[in-house]
PDB file of C-alpha atoms in Angstrom:
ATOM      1  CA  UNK A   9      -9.446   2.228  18.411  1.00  0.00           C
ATOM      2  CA  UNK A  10      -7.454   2.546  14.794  1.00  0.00           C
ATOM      3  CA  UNK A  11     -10.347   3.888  13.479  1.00  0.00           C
ATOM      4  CA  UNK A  12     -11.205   6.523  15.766  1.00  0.00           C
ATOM      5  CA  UNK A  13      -7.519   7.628  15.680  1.00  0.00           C
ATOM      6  CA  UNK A  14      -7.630   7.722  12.327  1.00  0.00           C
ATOM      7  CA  UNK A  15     -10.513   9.512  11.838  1.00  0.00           C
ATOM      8  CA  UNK A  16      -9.169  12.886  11.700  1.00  0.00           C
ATOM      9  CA  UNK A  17      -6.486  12.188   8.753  1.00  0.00           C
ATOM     10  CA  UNK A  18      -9.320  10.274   6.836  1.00  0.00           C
ATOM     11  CA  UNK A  19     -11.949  12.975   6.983  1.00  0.00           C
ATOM     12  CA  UNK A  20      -9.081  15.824   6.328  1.00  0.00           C
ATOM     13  CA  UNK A  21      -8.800  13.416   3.447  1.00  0.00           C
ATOM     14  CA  UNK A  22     -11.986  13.001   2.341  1.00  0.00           C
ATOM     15  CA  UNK A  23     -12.098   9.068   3.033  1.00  0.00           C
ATOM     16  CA  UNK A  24     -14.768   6.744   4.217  1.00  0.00           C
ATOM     17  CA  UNK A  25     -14.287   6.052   7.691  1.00  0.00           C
ATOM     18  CA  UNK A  26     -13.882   2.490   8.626  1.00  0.00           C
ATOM     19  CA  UNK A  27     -15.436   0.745  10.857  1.00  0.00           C
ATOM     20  CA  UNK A  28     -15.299  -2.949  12.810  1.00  0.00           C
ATOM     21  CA  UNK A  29     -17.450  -5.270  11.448  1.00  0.00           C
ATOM     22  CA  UNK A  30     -16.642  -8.420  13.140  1.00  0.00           C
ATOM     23  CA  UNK A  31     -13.213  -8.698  13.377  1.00  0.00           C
ATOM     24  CA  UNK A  32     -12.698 -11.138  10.364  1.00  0.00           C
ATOM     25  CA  UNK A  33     -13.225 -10.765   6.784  1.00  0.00           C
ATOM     26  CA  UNK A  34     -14.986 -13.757   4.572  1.00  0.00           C
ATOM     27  CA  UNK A  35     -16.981 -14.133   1.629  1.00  0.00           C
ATOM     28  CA  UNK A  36     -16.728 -15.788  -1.946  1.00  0.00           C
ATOM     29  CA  UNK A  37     -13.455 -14.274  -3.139  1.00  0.00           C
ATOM     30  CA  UNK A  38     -11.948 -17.699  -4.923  1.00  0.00           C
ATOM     31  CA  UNK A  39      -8.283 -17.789  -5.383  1.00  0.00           C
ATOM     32  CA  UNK A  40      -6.616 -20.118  -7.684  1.00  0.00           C
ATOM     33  CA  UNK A  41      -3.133 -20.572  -5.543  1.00  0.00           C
ATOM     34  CA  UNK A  42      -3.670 -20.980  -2.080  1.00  0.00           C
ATOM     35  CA  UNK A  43      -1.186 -19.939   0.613  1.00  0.00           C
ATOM     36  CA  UNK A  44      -0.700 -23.639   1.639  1.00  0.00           C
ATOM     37  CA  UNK A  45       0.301 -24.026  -2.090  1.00  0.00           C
ATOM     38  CA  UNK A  46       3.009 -21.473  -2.296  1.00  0.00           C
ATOM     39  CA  UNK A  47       4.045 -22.743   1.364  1.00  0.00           C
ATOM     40  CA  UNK A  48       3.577 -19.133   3.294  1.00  0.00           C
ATOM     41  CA  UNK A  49       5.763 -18.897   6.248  1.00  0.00           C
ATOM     42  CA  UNK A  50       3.358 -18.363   9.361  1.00  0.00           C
ATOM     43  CA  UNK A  51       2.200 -14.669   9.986  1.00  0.00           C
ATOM     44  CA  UNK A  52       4.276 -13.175  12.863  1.00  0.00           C
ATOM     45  CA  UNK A  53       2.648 -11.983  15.671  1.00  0.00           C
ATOM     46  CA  UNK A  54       3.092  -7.907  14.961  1.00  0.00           C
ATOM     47  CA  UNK A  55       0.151  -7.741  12.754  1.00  0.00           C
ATOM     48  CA  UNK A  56      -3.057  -5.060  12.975  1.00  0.00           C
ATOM     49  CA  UNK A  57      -6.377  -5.799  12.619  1.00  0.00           C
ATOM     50  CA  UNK A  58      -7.985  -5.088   9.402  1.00  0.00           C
ATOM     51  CA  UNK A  59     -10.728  -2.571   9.786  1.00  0.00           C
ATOM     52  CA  UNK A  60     -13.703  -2.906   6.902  1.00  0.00           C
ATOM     53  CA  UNK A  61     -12.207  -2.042   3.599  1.00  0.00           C
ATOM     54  CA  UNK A  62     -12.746   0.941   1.713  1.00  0.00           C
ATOM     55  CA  UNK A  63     -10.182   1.209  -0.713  1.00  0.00           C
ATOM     56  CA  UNK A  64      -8.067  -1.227  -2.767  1.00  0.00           C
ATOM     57  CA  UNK A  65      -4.363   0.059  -3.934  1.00  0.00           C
ATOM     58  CA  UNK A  66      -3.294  -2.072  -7.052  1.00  0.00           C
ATOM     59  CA  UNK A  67       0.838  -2.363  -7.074  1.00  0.00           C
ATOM     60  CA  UNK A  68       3.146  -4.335  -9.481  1.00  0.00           C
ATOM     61  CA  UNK A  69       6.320  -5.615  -7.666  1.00  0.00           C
ATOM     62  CA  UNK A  70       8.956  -4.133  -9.957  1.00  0.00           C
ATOM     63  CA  UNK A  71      10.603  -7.466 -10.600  1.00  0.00           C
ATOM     64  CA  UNK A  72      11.045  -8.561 -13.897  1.00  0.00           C
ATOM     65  CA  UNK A  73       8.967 -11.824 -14.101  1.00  0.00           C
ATOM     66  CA  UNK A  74       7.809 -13.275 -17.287  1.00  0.00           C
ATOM     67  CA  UNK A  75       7.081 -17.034 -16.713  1.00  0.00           C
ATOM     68  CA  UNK A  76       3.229 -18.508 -16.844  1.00  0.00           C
ATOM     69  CA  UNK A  77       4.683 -21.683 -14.821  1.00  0.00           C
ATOM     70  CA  UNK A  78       2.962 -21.681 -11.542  1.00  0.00           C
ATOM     71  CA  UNK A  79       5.474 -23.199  -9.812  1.00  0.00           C
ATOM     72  CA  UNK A  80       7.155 -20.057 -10.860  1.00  0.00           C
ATOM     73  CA  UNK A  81       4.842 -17.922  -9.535  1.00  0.00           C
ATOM     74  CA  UNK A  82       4.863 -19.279  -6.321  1.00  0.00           C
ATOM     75  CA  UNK A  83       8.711 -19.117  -6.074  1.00  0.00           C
ATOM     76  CA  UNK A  84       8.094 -15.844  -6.556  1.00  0.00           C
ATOM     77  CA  UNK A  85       5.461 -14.502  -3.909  1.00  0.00           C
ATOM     78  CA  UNK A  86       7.538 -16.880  -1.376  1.00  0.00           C
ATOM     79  CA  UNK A  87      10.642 -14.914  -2.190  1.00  0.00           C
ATOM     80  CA  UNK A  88       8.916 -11.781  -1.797  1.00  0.00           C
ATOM     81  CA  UNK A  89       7.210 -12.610   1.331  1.00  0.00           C
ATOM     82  CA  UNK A  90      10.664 -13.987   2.436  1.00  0.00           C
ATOM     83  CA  UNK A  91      12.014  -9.847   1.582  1.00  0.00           C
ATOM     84  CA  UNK A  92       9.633  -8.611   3.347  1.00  0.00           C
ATOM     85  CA  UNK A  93       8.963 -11.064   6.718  1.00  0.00           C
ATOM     86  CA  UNK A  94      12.952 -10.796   6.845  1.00  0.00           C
ATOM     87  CA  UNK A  95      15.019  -7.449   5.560  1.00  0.00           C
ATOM     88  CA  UNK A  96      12.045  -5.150   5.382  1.00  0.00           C
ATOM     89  CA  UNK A  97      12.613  -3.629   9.382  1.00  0.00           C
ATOM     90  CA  UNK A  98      14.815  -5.172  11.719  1.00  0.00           C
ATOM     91  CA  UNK A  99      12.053  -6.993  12.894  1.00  0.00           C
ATOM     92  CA  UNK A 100      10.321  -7.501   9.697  1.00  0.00           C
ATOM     93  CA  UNK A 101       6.903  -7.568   8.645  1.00  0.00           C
ATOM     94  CA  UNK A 102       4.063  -9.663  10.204  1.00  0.00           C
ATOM     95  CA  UNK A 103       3.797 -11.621   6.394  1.00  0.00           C
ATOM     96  CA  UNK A 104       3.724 -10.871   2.858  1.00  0.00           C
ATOM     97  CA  UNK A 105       2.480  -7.090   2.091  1.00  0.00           C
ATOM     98  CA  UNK A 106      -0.317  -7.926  -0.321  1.00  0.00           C
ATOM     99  CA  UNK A 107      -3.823  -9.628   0.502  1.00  0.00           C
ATOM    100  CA  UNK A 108      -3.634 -10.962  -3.543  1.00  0.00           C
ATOM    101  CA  UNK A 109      -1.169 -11.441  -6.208  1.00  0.00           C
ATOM    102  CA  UNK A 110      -2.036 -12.098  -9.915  1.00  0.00           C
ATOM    103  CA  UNK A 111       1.018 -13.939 -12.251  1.00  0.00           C
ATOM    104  CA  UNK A 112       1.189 -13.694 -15.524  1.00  0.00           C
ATOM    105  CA  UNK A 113      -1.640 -16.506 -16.506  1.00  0.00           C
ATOM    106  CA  UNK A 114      -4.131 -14.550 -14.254  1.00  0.00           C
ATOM    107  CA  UNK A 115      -3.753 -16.869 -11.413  1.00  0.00           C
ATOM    108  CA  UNK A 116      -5.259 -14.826  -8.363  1.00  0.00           C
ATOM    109  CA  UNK A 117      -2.898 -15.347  -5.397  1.00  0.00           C
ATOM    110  CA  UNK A 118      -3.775 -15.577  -1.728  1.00  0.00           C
ATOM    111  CA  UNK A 119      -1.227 -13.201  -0.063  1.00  0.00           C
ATOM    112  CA  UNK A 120      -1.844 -12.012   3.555  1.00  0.00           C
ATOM    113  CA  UNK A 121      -5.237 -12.646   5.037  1.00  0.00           C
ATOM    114  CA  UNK A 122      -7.880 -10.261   4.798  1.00  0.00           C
ATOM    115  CA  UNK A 123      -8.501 -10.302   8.622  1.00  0.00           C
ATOM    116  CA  UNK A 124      -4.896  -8.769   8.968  1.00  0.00           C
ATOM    117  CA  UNK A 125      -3.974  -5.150   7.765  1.00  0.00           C
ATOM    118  CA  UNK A 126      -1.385  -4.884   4.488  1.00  0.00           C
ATOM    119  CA  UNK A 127       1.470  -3.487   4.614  1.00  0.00           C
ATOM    120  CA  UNK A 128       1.484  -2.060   0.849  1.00  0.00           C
ATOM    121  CA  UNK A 129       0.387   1.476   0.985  1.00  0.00           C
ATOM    122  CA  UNK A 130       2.569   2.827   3.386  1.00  0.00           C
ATOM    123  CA  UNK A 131       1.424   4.153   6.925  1.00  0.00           C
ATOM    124  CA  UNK A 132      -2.130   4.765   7.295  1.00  0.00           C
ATOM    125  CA  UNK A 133      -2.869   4.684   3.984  1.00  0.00           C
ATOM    126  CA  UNK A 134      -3.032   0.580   4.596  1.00  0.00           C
ATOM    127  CA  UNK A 135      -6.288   1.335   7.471  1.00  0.00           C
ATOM    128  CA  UNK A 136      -8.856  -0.510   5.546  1.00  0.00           C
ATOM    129  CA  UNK A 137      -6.908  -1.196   2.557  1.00  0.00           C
ATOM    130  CA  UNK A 138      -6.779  -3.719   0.372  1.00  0.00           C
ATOM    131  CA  UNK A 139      -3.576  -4.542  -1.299  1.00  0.00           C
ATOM    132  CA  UNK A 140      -3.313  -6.299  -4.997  1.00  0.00           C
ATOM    133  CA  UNK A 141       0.203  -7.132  -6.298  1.00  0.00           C
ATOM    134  CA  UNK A 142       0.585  -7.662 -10.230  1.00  0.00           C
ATOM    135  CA  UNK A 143       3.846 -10.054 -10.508  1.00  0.00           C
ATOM    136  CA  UNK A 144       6.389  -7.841 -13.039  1.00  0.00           C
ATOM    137  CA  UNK A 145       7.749  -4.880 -13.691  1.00  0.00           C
ATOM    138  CA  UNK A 146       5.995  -1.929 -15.397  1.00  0.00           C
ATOM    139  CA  UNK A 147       8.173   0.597 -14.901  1.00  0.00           C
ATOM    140  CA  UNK A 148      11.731   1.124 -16.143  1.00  0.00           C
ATOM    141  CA  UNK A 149      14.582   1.399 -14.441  1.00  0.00           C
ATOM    142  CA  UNK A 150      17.071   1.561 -16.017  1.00  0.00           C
ATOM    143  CA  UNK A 151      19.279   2.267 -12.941  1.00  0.00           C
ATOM    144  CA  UNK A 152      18.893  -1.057 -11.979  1.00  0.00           C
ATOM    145  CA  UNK A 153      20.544  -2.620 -14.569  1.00  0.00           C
ATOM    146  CA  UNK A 154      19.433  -4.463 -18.347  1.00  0.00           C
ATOM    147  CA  UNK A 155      17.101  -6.783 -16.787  1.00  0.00           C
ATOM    148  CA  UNK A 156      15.378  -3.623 -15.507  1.00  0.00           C
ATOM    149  CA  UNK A 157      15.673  -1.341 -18.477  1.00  0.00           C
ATOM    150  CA  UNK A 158      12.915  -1.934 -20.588  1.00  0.00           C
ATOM    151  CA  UNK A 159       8.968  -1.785 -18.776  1.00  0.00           C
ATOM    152  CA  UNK A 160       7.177  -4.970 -19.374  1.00  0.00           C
ATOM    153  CA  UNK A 161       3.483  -4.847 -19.875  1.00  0.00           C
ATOM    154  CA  UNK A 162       1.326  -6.437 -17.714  1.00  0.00           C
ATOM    155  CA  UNK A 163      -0.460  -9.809 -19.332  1.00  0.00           C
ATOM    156  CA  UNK A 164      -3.833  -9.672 -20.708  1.00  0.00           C
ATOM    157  CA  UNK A 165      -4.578 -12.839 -18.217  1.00  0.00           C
ATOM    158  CA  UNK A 166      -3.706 -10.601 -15.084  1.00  0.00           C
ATOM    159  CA  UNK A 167      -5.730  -7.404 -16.382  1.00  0.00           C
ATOM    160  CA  UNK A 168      -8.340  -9.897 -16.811  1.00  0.00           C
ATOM    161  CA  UNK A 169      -7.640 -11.416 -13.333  1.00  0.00           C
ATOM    162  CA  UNK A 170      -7.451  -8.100 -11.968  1.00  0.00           C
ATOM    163  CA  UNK A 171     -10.838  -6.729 -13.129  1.00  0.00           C
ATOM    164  CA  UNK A 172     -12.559  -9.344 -11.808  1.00  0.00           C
ATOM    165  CA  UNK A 173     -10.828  -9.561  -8.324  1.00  0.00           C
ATOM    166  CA  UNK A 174     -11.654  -5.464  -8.024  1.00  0.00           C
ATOM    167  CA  UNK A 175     -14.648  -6.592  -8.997  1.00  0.00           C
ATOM    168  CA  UNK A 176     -15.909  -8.714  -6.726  1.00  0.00           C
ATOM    169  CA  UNK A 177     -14.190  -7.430  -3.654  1.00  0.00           C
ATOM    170  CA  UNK A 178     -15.776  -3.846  -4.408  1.00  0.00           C
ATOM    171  CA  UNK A 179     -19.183  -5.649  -4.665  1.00  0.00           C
ATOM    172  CA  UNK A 180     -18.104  -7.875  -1.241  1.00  0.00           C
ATOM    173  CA  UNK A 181     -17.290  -4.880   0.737  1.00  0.00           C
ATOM    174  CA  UNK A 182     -19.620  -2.152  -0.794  1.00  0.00           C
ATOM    175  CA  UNK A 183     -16.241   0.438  -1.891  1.00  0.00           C
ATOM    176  CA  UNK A 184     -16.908   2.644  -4.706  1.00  0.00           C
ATOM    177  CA  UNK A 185     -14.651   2.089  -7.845  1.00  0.00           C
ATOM    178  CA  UNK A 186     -13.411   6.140  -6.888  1.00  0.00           C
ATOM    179  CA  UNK A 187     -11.582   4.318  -4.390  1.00  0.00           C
ATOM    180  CA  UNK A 188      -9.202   1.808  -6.293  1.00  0.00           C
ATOM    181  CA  UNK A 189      -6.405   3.741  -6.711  1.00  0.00           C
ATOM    182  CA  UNK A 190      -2.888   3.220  -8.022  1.00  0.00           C
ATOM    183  CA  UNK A 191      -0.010   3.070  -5.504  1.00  0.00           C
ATOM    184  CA  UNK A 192       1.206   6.255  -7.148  1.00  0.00           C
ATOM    185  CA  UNK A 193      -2.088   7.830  -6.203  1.00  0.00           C
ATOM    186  CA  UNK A 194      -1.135   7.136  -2.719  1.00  0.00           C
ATOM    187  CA  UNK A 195       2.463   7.821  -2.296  1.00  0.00           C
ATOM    188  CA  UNK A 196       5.404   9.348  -4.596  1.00  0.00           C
ATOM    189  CA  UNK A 197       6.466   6.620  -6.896  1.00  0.00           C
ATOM    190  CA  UNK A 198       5.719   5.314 -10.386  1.00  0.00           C
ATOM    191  CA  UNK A 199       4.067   2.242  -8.865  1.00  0.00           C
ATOM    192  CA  UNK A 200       2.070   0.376 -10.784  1.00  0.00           C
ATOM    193  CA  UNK A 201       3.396   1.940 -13.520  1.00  0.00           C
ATOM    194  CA  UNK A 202       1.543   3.946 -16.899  1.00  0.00           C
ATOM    195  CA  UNK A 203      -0.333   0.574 -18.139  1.00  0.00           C
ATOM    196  CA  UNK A 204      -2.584   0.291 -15.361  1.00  0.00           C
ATOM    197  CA  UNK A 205      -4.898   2.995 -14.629  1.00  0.00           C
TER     198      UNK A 205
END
């Protein structure tokens, strides 16, 4: 029902139409921290359906985050799924906005199943989109304060990580590489920032 809704903005954009294929999303897409292992809060009930992906959207979460502890790194996505599960809407989100996360050693990151739709992209631009979250900040902003001044660059472990996630998932779910965008290619912001293209 999404779909055919949706059909209209996605051919006015020149996008792939989705389409239902099952209802639930598997395959060998290995990820080195499980949810269980950063302790996810249970997905609320106000969740869509995932439609088939065609498109992945790569963010960074404009945090300054430098640690390769993975302990760390799942403080981290737990805080951030806490943001957006709990101050995001007054009802917040259904879960965590991202279906992956990569830290700073290249650990991939199980974020929000792929069953469920993200909530990255904004709007419809999350209909059949896959959302990857780089842990850091790549962009400076300076209005935020020191911490946020200076742009890190991402790790050569989560480029790494990164390539090989968009790999596989393009290969899993047949999407061209002309549809991995930036968030910035998608929306107006400097998201992920000039280092990842």
């Amino acid at each position: 029902a999404v779909a055919e809704r949706m059909n209209v903005f996605l051919v006015s954009a020149n996008l792939k139409a989705p389409t239902i294929r099952g209802g639930m999303f598997t395959g060998p897409i290995n990820v080195d921290i499980s949810r269980s292992e950063w302790r996810a809060a249970t997905m609320k009930s106000n969740w869509d359906k995932m439609t088939t992906p065609f498109r992945i959207t790569v963010h960074h979460t404009a945090e300054p985050f430098s640690s390769l502890s993975k302990a760390a790194a799942c403080a981290e996505v737990k805080h951030i799924q806490n943001q957006h599960m709990n101050e995001r809407s007054p009802s917040g989100w259904a879960d965590i906005g991202y279906h992956f996360l990569i830290d700073r050693a290249g650990n991939v990151i199980a974020g929000r199943p792929l069953n469920a739709q993200g909530a990255h992209a904004s709007g419809s631009n999350n209909i059949g989109n896959i959302g990857i979250c780089l842990l850091g900040n790549f962009v400076a902003q300076p209005n935020r304060g020191r911490s946020y001044a200076v742009a890190q660059a991402p790790a050569a472990a989560q480029l790494t990580s990164l390539t090989s996630l968009v790999d596989r998932l393009c290969v899993n779910y047949t999407i061209n590489s002309t549809n991995v965008y930036g968030h910035k290619e998608l929306k107006s912001t400097d998201c992920p920032g000039p280092a990842i293209s």
